[in-house]
Amino acid sequence: MGEDKIKNMEEFAARSGVSRPTVSKYFNDPNSVRKSTRIRIEAALERYDYRPNVYAINQNRRLTKNIGIVVPFVADPFFAELARNIEQRFIAAGFSPTTFSSHGSPQHENEILDTLRSIRPAGVLMAPLGRASDRSSIEKFCDDVPTVLFDSNIEGVGEAFVGSNNMQFVQLSVEYLCRTGEPPIFLEMSPVNPNANKRRNAFIQTMERLGFEPHIVRVDGEGWGFEEIGYKGGLKLISERSLPTKSVLCSNDRLAIGFLAACYEQGLRVGHKADCDIRVAGHDDHPFSRFTCPSLTTVSQDYEAISERSVETLLALIESGGTGDSRHETLFEGKLVMRASA
Amino acid sequence: MGEDKIKNMEEFAARSGVSRPTVSKYFNDPNSVRKSTRIRIEAALERYDYRPNVYAINQNRRLTKNIGIVVPFVADPFFAELARNIEQRFIAAGFSPTTFSSHGSPQHENEILDTLRSIRPAGVLMAPLGRASDRSSIEKFCDDVPTVLFDSNIEGVGEAFVGSNNMQFVQLSVEYLCRTGEPPIFLEMSPVNPNANKRRNAFIQTMERLGFEPHIVRVDGEGWGFEEIGYKGGLKLISERSLPTKSVLCSNDRLAIGFLAACYEQGLRVGHKADCDIRVAGHDDHPFSRFTCPSLTTVSQDYEAISERSVETLLALIESGGTGDSRHETLFEGKLVMRASA
DNA sequence: ATAATAAATTTACGCGCGTAAAGTTTGCAG
DNA sequence: CTGCAAACTTTACGCGCGTAAATTTATTAT
């Protein structure tokens, strides 16, 4: 292959013995041309590796095949895996996804929206920072570009939302902990997104329903270094002996990972066995939760389902022309993952 | 701002009272126009938020301002942070970086190279998969696009390499472990890249220099789930009591994290204190190593230095026209990070 | 002031492709 | 064989901008 380099579609069309408009049609949808001509084009493709210029394509198409994927913090393996999963689904659907990370900064998040506008995407799948997000910027963006939110909701923004049922998550964990031992306290940090608030409220509600006093402990710290926050907060709580119970339910796994490190350092034995000092559980089933010491009991996010539904929803939105009728929210249930820590 | 939408540079030029070629010149380099006209353009920019069409720009420019960044596995926070750091440096230099992850798959790595060709980048910064990489594909790619390798070297490929001095890393850790207790064995997995091999060889060499018998234990497992490999391998080694020493030096931190989980589960107390059963150390100073139980003693990669030098090298290469004289390799030293595990 | 230089303008072309309209060929049913 | 729709070819325009050459205008030096 590759006798001599092909400059453009004109040349390639000549080589393949087909007119340029037909070749153009082929690249937009190989099934839109007759079988015999498809064979001729593909035979030429093997001989002269030619690829249409993406910039020329995107400049002229009414709508590009680009998809923007925005996650709040790609250094969190949970989001990295989610993004990877989503990317591959879009590729399979014939789109060109690009992933962006807000790196925990609302300013960066806004810059990403600017970048996204400039690539004129067919649609965007966005997991916003949450509380720190600049609501009006995102709202304006959603007016221009078909956007589906996932993971973290912003009420009324975007054409749809796909995420987890935080209420059910916390019900699962609280009921389990209450059933198998002392009722837990809820360890949280300054909430970065609505999920955190929903989890806390669900904790209160579930504890009250079960007839227990809900006790919430908030640890200090800002930003996306959740482990650090859980660790430092844990050290403080343990050394001051201000933990009122022997069961700790963490708002999320990353916080729990930090808290476990503090427990270990302070000599607290964590687990559900008789000789243990404290039980610790989390939420999300973070990729690292299997490798904590002890392994972390948690509620797993169904991220296969979340990514699948997000992609489906956005593709449907794009096909419908961008204006979904009414904003729809989909929440997936979690599963209790019992490990050694609680 | 934003009275009415500006369609193109022609319109914007009219609004700002400057000719289109001059506006074009401005966007390519704001300092290339006279101060008075720069002010007029920027005044108009504030009123009519206009941004040049990226596709039209890139179609016509001889060389784009695009930069490709390729990492082997973005779900590893180490690479995510590295990529973020590198991205921001390129942005500061006026380029448009895009990060791609090979997701551990050589096939995917090759697809990324194809994608990269199609965006005609000014340069590429690539951390190859390593042993699994398709050398000839990468070589061919480097013929077409100015490319600097980082993190993992492929001898003779690319215009330069920037990474860590694995020899020095292992010297540091081995000398420390030998100085403070029983000489370590080296725990490795099937090597994914040359770094792993270099570390093993450095281990042998350093141990022999210190007058000890080098003992290497390899655990089974393929792919990029290093923690899993370390965990399962650790369980097997411990339960079979086939560990010959009480000091274990892991090839990398992620392997050590899995091994620590196995130790914990098997009831082995890890640490350098008198009442401990085993010491464990790693290499890289992975973001999570601070939060393992116990916290992991390791050798830190100087990833600020690596990212800075990588970017510098590539930018210099681009400015020089893409053909660096001779291939240059830069290796940075690591620092011993003493924590609780060894 | 005038000359010399720098910068901006005018004009024009081309990049590679999408896309539309009109005419031509092909495939297939009856 | 005829008829007809589907697919193709030809022709042509436009997308938004980079860029070059020739000309005019503004700035600086003398």
XYZ file of C-alpha atoms (C1' of nucleotides) in Angstrom:
744
model
C 0.000 0.000 0.000
C 0.874 3.649 -0.161
C 2.409 3.821 -3.645
C 2.437 7.572 -3.588
C 0.773 9.893 -1.153
C -2.753 11.016 -1.817
C -3.257 14.705 -1.233
C -6.998 15.030 -1.059
C -10.317 13.433 -1.755
C -10.208 14.541 -5.366
C -7.100 12.500 -5.986
C -8.370 9.571 -4.032
C -11.636 9.599 -5.961
C -9.713 9.527 -9.226
C -7.632 6.582 -8.024
C -10.669 4.636 -6.964
C -12.573 5.395 -10.143
C -15.464 7.031 -8.344
C -16.544 10.656 -8.288
C -15.602 12.814 -5.346
C -19.145 13.519 -4.131
C -19.759 9.791 -3.986
C -16.577 9.246 -2.029
C -17.664 11.999 0.327
C -20.994 10.243 0.701
C -19.180 7.010 1.459
C -17.176 8.530 4.296
C -20.269 9.994 5.841
C -21.989 6.644 5.722
C -20.506 3.644 3.928
C -23.953 2.074 3.629
C -25.331 4.978 1.661
C -23.564 3.883 -1.518
C -24.181 0.889 -3.753
C -22.324 -2.256 -2.833
C -20.291 -2.336 -6.029
C -18.980 1.193 -5.524
C -18.343 0.551 -1.851
C -16.076 -2.295 -2.864
C -14.189 -0.114 -5.303
C -13.639 2.569 -2.690
C -12.527 0.128 -0.055
C -10.165 -1.557 -2.474
C -8.567 1.823 -3.124
C -8.465 2.513 0.607
C -6.294 -0.533 1.100
C -3.861 0.510 -1.566
C -3.450 4.201 -0.855
C -4.006 4.809 2.831
C -5.966 8.017 2.560
C -7.921 9.684 5.337
C -10.135 12.722 4.872
C -8.884 15.897 6.501
C -10.760 16.235 9.761
C -10.530 20.002 9.777
C -12.045 20.370 6.337
C -14.768 17.915 7.270
C -15.714 19.669 10.467
C -15.597 23.079 8.916
C -18.220 22.165 6.380
C -20.488 19.704 8.112
C -23.585 21.255 9.613
C -22.927 19.241 12.735
C -19.691 17.562 13.730
C -19.396 14.041 15.088
C -17.507 15.341 18.096
C -18.567 14.526 21.615
C -17.296 16.268 24.728
C -16.968 14.327 27.954
C -16.329 16.395 31.058
C -15.368 14.922 34.427
C -14.590 16.902 37.556
C -11.336 15.162 38.457
C -9.684 12.643 36.204
C -6.987 11.785 38.745
C -9.768 10.001 40.586
C -9.686 6.527 39.033
C -13.436 6.286 39.360
C -13.890 9.083 36.844
C -11.052 7.859 34.691
C -12.713 4.481 34.306
C -16.104 6.023 33.747
C -14.734 8.288 31.048
C -12.958 5.408 29.355
C -16.123 3.362 29.322
C -18.137 6.225 27.907
C -15.524 7.045 25.291
C -15.598 3.562 23.891
C -19.340 3.546 23.584
C -19.272 6.737 21.544
C -16.524 5.415 19.324
C -18.621 2.326 18.684
C -21.463 4.633 17.687
C -19.258 6.397 15.145
C -18.504 9.533 17.131
C -15.248 11.175 18.199
C -15.231 11.677 21.947
C -12.733 13.823 23.817
C -12.424 13.782 27.595
C -11.739 16.876 29.648
C -11.053 17.141 33.360
C -12.002 20.180 35.406
C -9.261 19.255 37.864
C -11.518 20.335 40.688
C -11.542 23.965 39.605
C -14.678 25.852 38.522
C -12.511 28.225 36.541
C -11.093 25.304 34.654
C -14.592 23.955 34.177
C -15.614 27.169 32.489
C -12.557 27.133 30.282
C -13.515 23.651 29.183
C -16.934 24.914 28.164
C -15.216 27.555 26.035
C -13.001 24.939 24.442
C -16.028 22.791 23.829
C -17.864 25.544 22.045
C -14.925 25.992 19.743
C -15.019 22.380 18.613
C -18.768 22.638 17.967
C -19.632 19.224 19.410
C -22.757 17.328 18.485
C -23.304 16.789 22.179
C -21.711 16.881 25.603
C -21.780 14.507 28.545
C -20.878 16.387 31.661
C -20.238 15.475 35.270
C -20.142 18.916 36.836
C -18.035 19.861 39.818
C -21.243 20.397 41.702
C -21.538 23.059 44.319
C -18.515 24.942 43.012
C -19.808 24.972 39.458
C -20.732 28.212 37.811
C -24.402 27.460 37.260
C -25.146 30.286 34.859
C -22.198 29.419 32.615
C -23.291 25.831 32.373
C -26.867 26.871 31.790
C -25.848 29.126 28.927
C -23.724 26.371 27.486
C -26.630 23.943 27.595
C -28.700 26.400 25.591
C -26.228 26.122 22.745
C -25.121 22.481 22.937
C -27.193 19.362 23.640
C -25.917 18.342 27.057
C -26.624 15.470 29.409
C -25.397 15.658 32.986
C -24.198 12.605 34.845
C -22.884 11.633 38.264
C -23.667 14.988 39.841
C -26.931 16.766 39.163
C -27.677 20.442 38.762
C -31.420 20.885 39.036
C -32.983 22.077 35.816
C -29.747 22.271 33.880
C -29.092 20.152 30.810
C -31.506 18.002 28.888
C -31.279 15.037 31.255
C -29.456 13.582 34.220
C -28.110 10.085 34.821
C -26.709 9.106 38.179
C -27.082 7.026 41.268
C -29.878 6.855 43.776
C -28.082 8.236 46.792
C -31.092 7.686 48.993
C -31.033 3.981 48.240
C -27.252 3.817 48.648
C -27.404 5.110 52.171
C -30.434 3.029 53.052
C -28.465 -0.066 52.109
C -25.420 0.827 54.123
C -27.243 2.145 57.174
C -29.598 -0.795 57.372
C -26.712 -3.196 57.047
C -24.683 -1.511 59.743
C -27.628 -1.245 62.123
C -28.575 -4.845 61.502
C -25.116 -6.168 62.234
C -23.903 -3.996 65.061
C -23.921 -0.607 66.639
C -25.695 2.137 64.621
C -23.185 4.248 62.690
C -22.345 7.884 62.728
C -22.056 9.632 59.382
C -18.649 11.021 58.499
C -18.765 13.739 55.897
C -16.715 16.578 54.568
C -17.774 19.930 53.265
C -20.056 18.735 50.463
C -18.634 19.276 47.005
C -21.778 18.250 45.180
C -25.454 17.487 45.713
C -24.724 13.786 46.092
C -23.012 14.497 49.402
C -26.005 16.418 50.687
C -28.418 13.771 49.544
C -26.420 11.123 51.319
C -26.409 13.027 54.540
C -30.137 13.653 54.376
C -30.732 10.023 53.532
C -28.688 9.074 56.571
C -30.789 11.203 58.856
C -34.015 9.921 57.381
C -33.013 6.268 57.506
C -31.679 6.435 61.036
C -34.860 8.078 62.244
C -36.970 5.508 60.486
C -35.011 2.789 62.254
C -35.477 4.564 65.547
C -31.929 5.781 66.060
C -30.517 9.173 66.723
C -28.670 10.381 63.572
C -25.255 11.665 64.420
C -23.198 13.494 61.816
C -19.541 14.387 62.067
C -18.046 16.766 59.601
C -14.305 16.933 59.058
C -12.504 20.014 57.822
C -10.928 20.413 54.439
C -11.535 21.778 50.991
C -10.801 20.552 47.527
C -10.550 17.171 45.866
C -7.917 15.552 48.068
C -10.570 13.519 49.838
C -8.177 10.925 51.245
C -6.141 13.648 52.864
C -9.253 15.164 54.397
C -10.403 11.820 55.740
C -6.972 11.066 57.069
C -6.418 14.343 58.898
C -9.984 14.460 60.151
C -9.690 10.894 61.330
C -6.473 11.540 63.213
C -8.083 14.456 64.993
C -11.270 12.612 65.875
C -9.473 9.542 67.140
C -6.824 11.340 69.156
C -9.451 13.545 70.763
C -11.591 10.471 71.418
C -14.543 12.384 70.073
C -16.002 9.519 68.070
C -19.277 8.651 69.780
C -19.646 5.164 68.276
C -17.772 2.161 66.998
C -19.367 2.343 63.553
C -18.432 4.970 61.003
C -20.237 5.378 57.708
C -18.282 7.607 55.356
C -19.964 9.746 52.762
C -17.707 8.259 50.086
C -14.944 5.713 49.699
C -12.118 8.146 49.206
C -12.912 9.756 52.508
C -13.067 6.280 54.021
C -9.661 5.392 52.588
C -8.150 8.351 54.381
C -10.033 7.536 57.556
C -8.787 3.945 57.450
C -5.229 5.225 57.245
C -5.854 7.307 60.346
C -7.336 4.342 62.192
C -4.352 2.217 61.319
C -1.898 4.847 62.424
C -3.739 5.267 65.702
C -3.755 1.551 66.344
C -7.490 1.033 65.927
C -8.362 -2.377 64.604
C -10.998 -1.944 61.878
C -13.485 -4.653 60.977
C -16.600 -6.523 61.902
C -14.872 -9.229 63.896
C -15.117 -9.494 67.637
C -11.588 -8.288 68.335
C -11.991 -5.103 66.311
C -12.338 -1.600 67.692
C -14.309 0.049 64.950
C -16.273 -0.600 61.773
C -15.879 1.604 58.711
C -17.945 1.644 55.539
C -18.140 3.877 52.513
C -20.051 4.480 49.301
C -19.161 4.174 45.594
C -16.967 1.064 45.447
C -13.950 2.999 44.397
C -11.410 0.971 42.363
C -9.002 1.052 45.314
C -11.494 -0.041 47.943
C -10.651 -3.667 47.365
C -7.077 -3.013 48.394
C -7.486 -1.028 51.578
C -6.522 -2.533 54.928
C -8.926 -3.968 55.753
C -10.806 -4.134 52.466
C -13.641 -1.633 52.474
C -17.295 -2.485 52.833
C -19.212 -0.165 50.564
C -22.119 0.323 48.180
C -21.132 -0.024 44.555
C -22.114 2.418 41.872
C -23.428 0.669 38.803
C -21.145 2.555 36.513
C -21.697 0.267 33.589
C -25.356 1.188 33.739
C -24.637 4.855 34.265
C -22.274 5.093 31.324
C -24.543 3.061 29.077
C -27.622 5.103 29.864
C -25.767 8.410 29.625
C -24.543 7.583 26.163
C -27.929 6.302 25.043
C -29.616 9.416 26.316
C -27.224 11.778 24.619
C -27.335 9.901 21.316
C -31.124 9.977 21.361
C -30.995 13.671 22.122
C -28.653 14.309 19.221
C -30.805 12.368 16.814
C -33.906 14.193 17.924
C -32.228 17.436 16.942
C -31.084 18.566 20.342
C -34.311 19.573 21.965
C -35.558 16.866 24.245
C -39.129 17.377 25.300
C -38.875 17.288 29.082
C -35.881 16.941 31.344
C -35.575 13.371 32.520
C -33.626 12.025 35.501
C -32.473 8.433 35.713
C -31.148 7.029 38.967
C -29.535 3.637 39.302
C -29.494 1.540 42.427
C -26.345 0.432 44.170
C -25.389 -2.942 45.580
C -24.008 -3.606 49.005
C -20.451 -4.906 48.795
C -19.548 -6.630 52.040
C -15.868 -6.763 52.758
C -13.745 -6.866 55.879
C -14.061 -3.334 57.220
C -17.690 -3.542 58.386
C -21.099 42.254 25.357
C -22.419 40.165 22.527
C -24.729 42.665 20.819
C -25.238 40.427 17.824
C -23.383 37.319 16.863
C -20.306 37.635 14.720
C -20.149 35.059 11.967
C -16.555 35.193 10.895
C -13.321 37.088 10.969
C -14.467 39.311 8.115
C -17.343 40.643 10.192
C -15.253 40.940 13.290
C -12.594 42.865 11.417
C -15.224 45.292 10.185
C -16.552 45.810 13.698
C -13.115 46.460 15.101
C -12.157 48.811 12.279
C -9.181 46.737 11.231
C -8.585 44.700 8.103
C -9.055 40.963 8.189
C -5.435 40.002 7.438
C -4.328 42.158 10.342
C -6.849 40.520 12.632
C -5.576 37.162 11.444
C -2.072 38.289 12.241
C -3.209 39.363 15.682
C -4.639 35.959 16.509
C -1.479 34.236 15.439
C 0.578 36.505 17.636
C -0.884 39.526 19.414
C 2.544 41.108 19.638
C 2.996 41.145 15.914
C 0.697 44.117 15.479
C 1.122 47.705 16.503
C -0.013 48.589 19.986
C -2.739 50.956 18.805
C -4.342 48.316 16.592
C -3.967 45.667 19.270
C -6.010 47.886 21.541
C -8.714 48.326 18.937
C -8.955 44.607 18.357
C -9.063 43.787 22.019
C -11.700 46.402 22.617
C -13.834 44.767 19.959
C -13.125 41.366 21.475
C -14.697 42.481 24.707
C -17.823 43.719 23.020
C -18.515 40.945 20.546
C -17.149 37.692 21.931
C -15.777 36.290 18.726
C -13.440 33.317 18.413
C -11.809 32.175 15.192
C -13.030 28.864 13.846
C -10.490 26.268 14.912
C -11.179 24.035 11.955
C -10.596 26.742 9.409
C -7.444 27.780 11.231
C -5.979 24.320 11.369
C -6.880 23.530 7.820
C -4.864 26.421 6.531
C -1.969 26.764 8.914
C 1.205 25.058 7.789
C 1.570 23.680 11.289
C -1.108 23.470 13.944
C -0.646 24.432 17.575
C -1.926 21.039 18.654
C 0.030 18.840 21.018
C -0.680 15.175 21.645
C 0.011 13.711 25.077
C -0.124 9.931 25.306
C -0.084 8.005 28.572
C -0.331 4.239 28.923
C -3.040 4.164 31.561
C -4.883 7.258 32.708
C -6.778 5.398 35.428
C -3.457 5.338 37.232
C -3.481 8.618 39.164
C 0.242 8.951 38.669
C -0.245 9.355 34.931
C -3.352 11.454 35.358
C -1.416 13.955 37.447
C 1.535 13.895 35.137
C -0.705 14.542 32.138
C -2.466 17.389 33.897
C 0.818 19.005 34.792
C 2.093 18.681 31.242
C -1.141 19.968 29.746
C -0.983 23.160 31.730
C 2.561 23.862 30.695
C 1.626 23.587 27.041
C -1.388 25.806 27.496
C 0.857 28.409 29.105
C 3.080 28.179 26.053
C 0.142 28.890 23.754
C -0.500 25.361 22.525
C -3.567 23.137 22.572
C -2.766 19.848 24.263
C -4.990 16.795 24.160
C -4.396 13.765 26.364
C -4.937 10.222 25.202
C -4.766 7.024 27.219
C -3.719 3.715 25.698
C -5.676 1.971 28.450
C -2.960 -0.661 28.642
C -3.622 -1.929 25.144
C -1.083 -1.799 22.295
C -3.921 -1.898 19.811
C -5.390 1.176 21.418
C -1.960 2.779 21.406
C -1.760 2.330 17.661
C -5.223 3.752 17.183
C -4.145 6.810 19.118
C -1.243 7.282 16.744
C -3.711 7.208 13.859
C -5.917 9.750 15.572
C -2.871 11.887 16.252
C -1.860 11.893 12.619
C -5.287 13.110 11.672
C -5.045 16.169 13.906
C -1.605 16.978 12.476
C -0.019 17.944 15.789
C 3.005 20.191 16.058
C 4.463 17.621 18.419
C 3.725 14.652 20.617
C 4.756 13.711 24.130
C 4.399 10.004 24.574
C 4.749 7.596 27.468
C 4.619 4.295 25.612
C 3.172 1.113 27.002
C 6.644 -0.315 26.891
C 7.236 -3.933 26.162
C 3.783 -4.371 24.626
C 4.189 -1.387 22.316
C 4.317 -1.887 18.597
C 7.807 -0.556 18.046
C 7.623 -0.222 14.284
C 4.352 1.711 14.406
C 5.788 4.165 16.879
C 8.972 4.450 14.896
C 7.054 5.269 11.739
C 4.981 7.792 13.630
C 8.103 9.497 14.943
C 9.339 9.884 11.389
C 6.315 12.034 10.617
C 5.733 13.888 13.872
C 8.252 15.424 16.287
C 7.945 13.143 19.290
C 9.528 13.045 22.722
C 9.164 9.939 24.856
C 8.813 10.120 28.603
C 8.470 7.807 31.582
C 9.193 4.663 29.606
C 11.969 4.568 27.055
C 12.159 2.788 23.721
C 15.778 2.776 22.666
C 16.388 4.817 19.562
C 12.784 5.859 19.064
C 11.678 9.471 19.185
C 13.822 12.564 19.292
C 14.508 12.404 23.024
C 13.606 10.690 26.261
C 12.866 12.107 29.692
C 12.404 9.851 32.668
C 13.746 8.644 35.962
C 17.049 7.094 36.841
C 15.857 3.651 37.819
C 19.342 2.584 38.796
C 19.549 5.349 41.343
C 16.025 4.665 42.580
C 16.852 1.110 43.454
C 20.224 2.013 44.916
C 18.465 4.343 47.314
C 15.883 1.834 48.430
C 18.212 -1.155 48.622
C 20.876 0.712 50.538
C 18.308 2.038 52.954
C 16.776 -1.370 53.573
C 20.144 -3.054 53.992
C 21.337 -0.329 56.293
C 18.345 -0.537 58.584
C 17.585 -4.237 58.691
C 17.554 -7.482 56.859
C 18.470 -7.284 53.133
C 15.342 -7.288 50.955
C 14.113 -9.563 48.271
C 12.844 -7.953 45.088
C 9.183 -8.489 44.273
C 8.372 -8.010 40.632
C 5.738 -8.855 38.104
C 6.055 -9.687 34.466
C 7.754 -6.464 33.332
C 5.504 -4.185 31.318
C 8.217 -1.737 30.396
C 11.991 -1.264 30.441
C 11.801 0.520 33.788
C 10.838 -2.748 35.443
C 13.792 -4.543 33.922
C 16.175 -1.782 34.842
C 14.981 -1.873 38.405
C 15.504 -5.577 38.663
C 18.981 -5.360 37.219
C 19.791 -2.472 39.510
C 18.636 -4.577 42.424
C 20.965 -7.418 41.508
C 23.864 -5.083 40.973
C 23.369 -3.138 44.173
C 22.880 -6.213 46.311
C 26.055 -7.766 44.941
C 27.961 -4.588 45.528
C 26.827 -4.637 49.141
C 27.858 -8.261 49.443
C 24.386 -9.808 49.579
C 22.770 -12.519 47.548
C 20.119 -10.933 45.281
C 16.864 -12.789 45.509
C 14.053 -12.033 43.081
C 10.490 -13.218 43.370
C 8.178 -12.839 40.441
C 4.414 -12.948 40.882
C 2.016 -14.006 38.165
C -0.355 -11.724 36.331
C -0.728 -9.702 33.190
C -2.125 -6.293 32.406
C -2.335 -3.014 34.245
C -4.151 -4.128 37.374
C -0.943 -4.025 39.376
C -2.614 -3.927 42.794
C -4.524 -7.063 41.979
C -1.335 -8.799 40.894
C 0.487 -7.761 44.047
C -2.430 -8.803 46.189
C -2.916 -12.258 44.714
C 0.793 -12.895 44.477
C 1.212 -11.755 48.051
C -1.527 -14.044 49.320
C 0.099 -16.981 47.611
C 3.597 -16.215 48.834
C 2.523 -15.634 52.404
C 0.230 -18.606 52.720
C 2.879 -20.881 51.205
C 5.459 -19.328 53.518
C 7.780 -19.023 50.551
C 9.064 -15.566 51.395
C 12.724 -16.012 52.284
C 13.150 -12.722 54.137
C 11.389 -10.146 56.268
C 12.092 -7.317 53.839
C 10.286 -6.940 50.547
C 11.206 -4.338 47.978
C 8.504 -4.011 45.361
C 9.256 -3.004 41.810
C 6.631 -0.265 42.037
C 4.171 1.222 44.506
C 1.035 -0.167 42.946
C 2.389 -3.658 43.306
C 3.309 -2.803 46.887
C -0.211 -1.546 47.599
C -1.611 -4.918 46.584
C 1.053 -6.724 48.549
C 0.263 -4.673 51.651
C -3.381 -5.699 51.342
C -2.295 -9.327 51.257
C -0.074 -8.874 54.304
C -2.909 -7.295 56.219
C -5.326 -10.007 55.299
C -2.839 -12.666 56.361
C -2.236 -10.973 59.680
C 1.328 -9.885 58.989
C 2.286 -6.700 60.762
C 4.127 -4.475 58.313
C 6.639 -1.867 59.382
C 10.075 -1.099 60.659
C 9.200 -1.297 64.343
C 10.340 -4.110 66.551
C 6.946 -5.796 66.802
C 6.494 -6.008 63.055
C 6.750 -9.127 60.946
C 7.816 -7.691 57.640
C 9.044 -4.549 55.942
C 7.683 -3.439 52.578
C 8.906 -0.680 50.290
C 8.131 0.442 46.786
C 9.154 2.878 44.087
C 7.464 5.907 42.476
C 5.697 7.590 45.401
C 2.293 6.922 43.968
C -0.387 9.435 45.061
C -2.029 6.747 47.193
C 1.130 5.596 48.936
C 0.613 8.085 51.702
C -2.672 6.443 52.600
C -1.770 2.786 52.667
C -1.741 0.889 55.942
C 0.930 1.367 56.981
C 2.006 4.304 54.865
C 4.432 3.170 52.216
C 8.150 3.828 52.240
C 9.179 4.503 48.673
C 11.368 6.479 46.285
C 9.606 9.457 44.787
C 9.634 10.289 41.119
C 10.398 13.926 40.504
C 7.435 14.374 38.252
C 7.562 18.128 38.318
C 11.018 17.898 36.831
C 10.009 15.228 34.371
C 7.020 17.144 33.078
C 8.921 20.404 32.932
C 11.823 18.946 31.026
C 9.583 16.952 28.686
C 7.696 20.054 27.692
C 10.847 22.114 27.304
C 12.401 19.457 25.140
C 9.415 19.132 22.866
C 8.975 22.875 22.504
C 12.621 23.254 21.587
C 12.246 20.456 19.090
C 9.227 22.104 17.500
C 10.972 25.444 17.224
C 14.003 23.851 15.666
C 11.779 22.500 12.921
C 11.334 18.996 14.173
C 14.724 17.496 13.516
C 16.765 17.448 16.647
C 20.419 16.737 16.030
C 21.051 13.741 18.266
C 18.728 11.771 20.491
C 19.139 12.906 24.072
C 18.124 11.094 27.231
C 17.460 12.885 30.491
C 17.128 10.967 33.736
C 16.057 12.508 37.004
C 16.989 11.243 40.419
C 14.480 10.124 43.006
C 14.297 10.874 46.703
C 13.849 8.364 49.458
C 10.529 8.861 51.210
C 10.632 7.190 54.591
C 7.259 6.235 55.948
C 5.970 3.539 58.249
C 6.161 0.426 56.110
C 9.947 0.050 56.081
C 10.544 69.193 6.825
C 11.762 64.847 4.098
C 13.264 60.335 3.610
C 13.289 55.737 5.243
C 11.060 52.160 7.432
C 7.427 49.713 9.560
C 2.778 48.477 9.594
C -1.771 48.209 7.723
C -4.867 47.643 3.673
C -6.492 45.855 -0.614
C -6.849 42.189 -3.511
C -6.642 37.644 -4.517
C -5.975 32.761 -4.252
C -6.167 28.333 -2.185
C -6.966 24.790 1.525
C -10.077 20.171 1.432
C -14.277 19.155 1.829
C -19.849 19.380 2.264
C -23.547 19.923 -0.420
C -26.913 21.124 -3.842
C -28.810 20.873 -8.656
C -29.050 18.944 -13.052
C -28.064 15.446 -16.091
C -26.631 10.503 -16.897
C -26.149 5.735 -15.994
C -27.408 1.549 -13.626
C -30.241 -1.996 -11.723
C -34.460 -4.263 -11.548
C -39.522 -5.229 -12.072
C -43.029 -6.170 -15.075
C -38.028 -4.738 -24.183
C -39.849 -0.806 -21.679
C -40.147 2.001 -17.726
C -38.661 3.892 -13.587
C -36.347 4.780 -9.419
C -32.050 4.641 -7.319
C -27.490 5.619 -7.672
C -23.974 7.970 -9.840
C -21.399 11.928 -12.365
C -20.700 16.618 -13.506
C -20.630 21.133 -12.271
C -20.535 24.582 -9.129
C -20.559 27.177 -4.887
C -19.295 28.148 -0.251
C -17.225 27.354 4.416
C -13.640 30.523 7.325
C -9.388 31.339 7.372
C -3.956 31.545 6.105
C -1.073 33.804 3.293
C 1.214 36.282 -0.358
C 1.947 40.459 -3.323
C 1.223 45.072 -4.271
C -0.202 49.354 -2.555
C -1.224 52.831 0.786
C -0.719 54.846 5.303
C 1.535 55.679 9.672
C 5.694 56.068 12.423
C 10.356 57.102 13.284
C 14.835 58.903 12.170
C 17.509 62.450 9.969
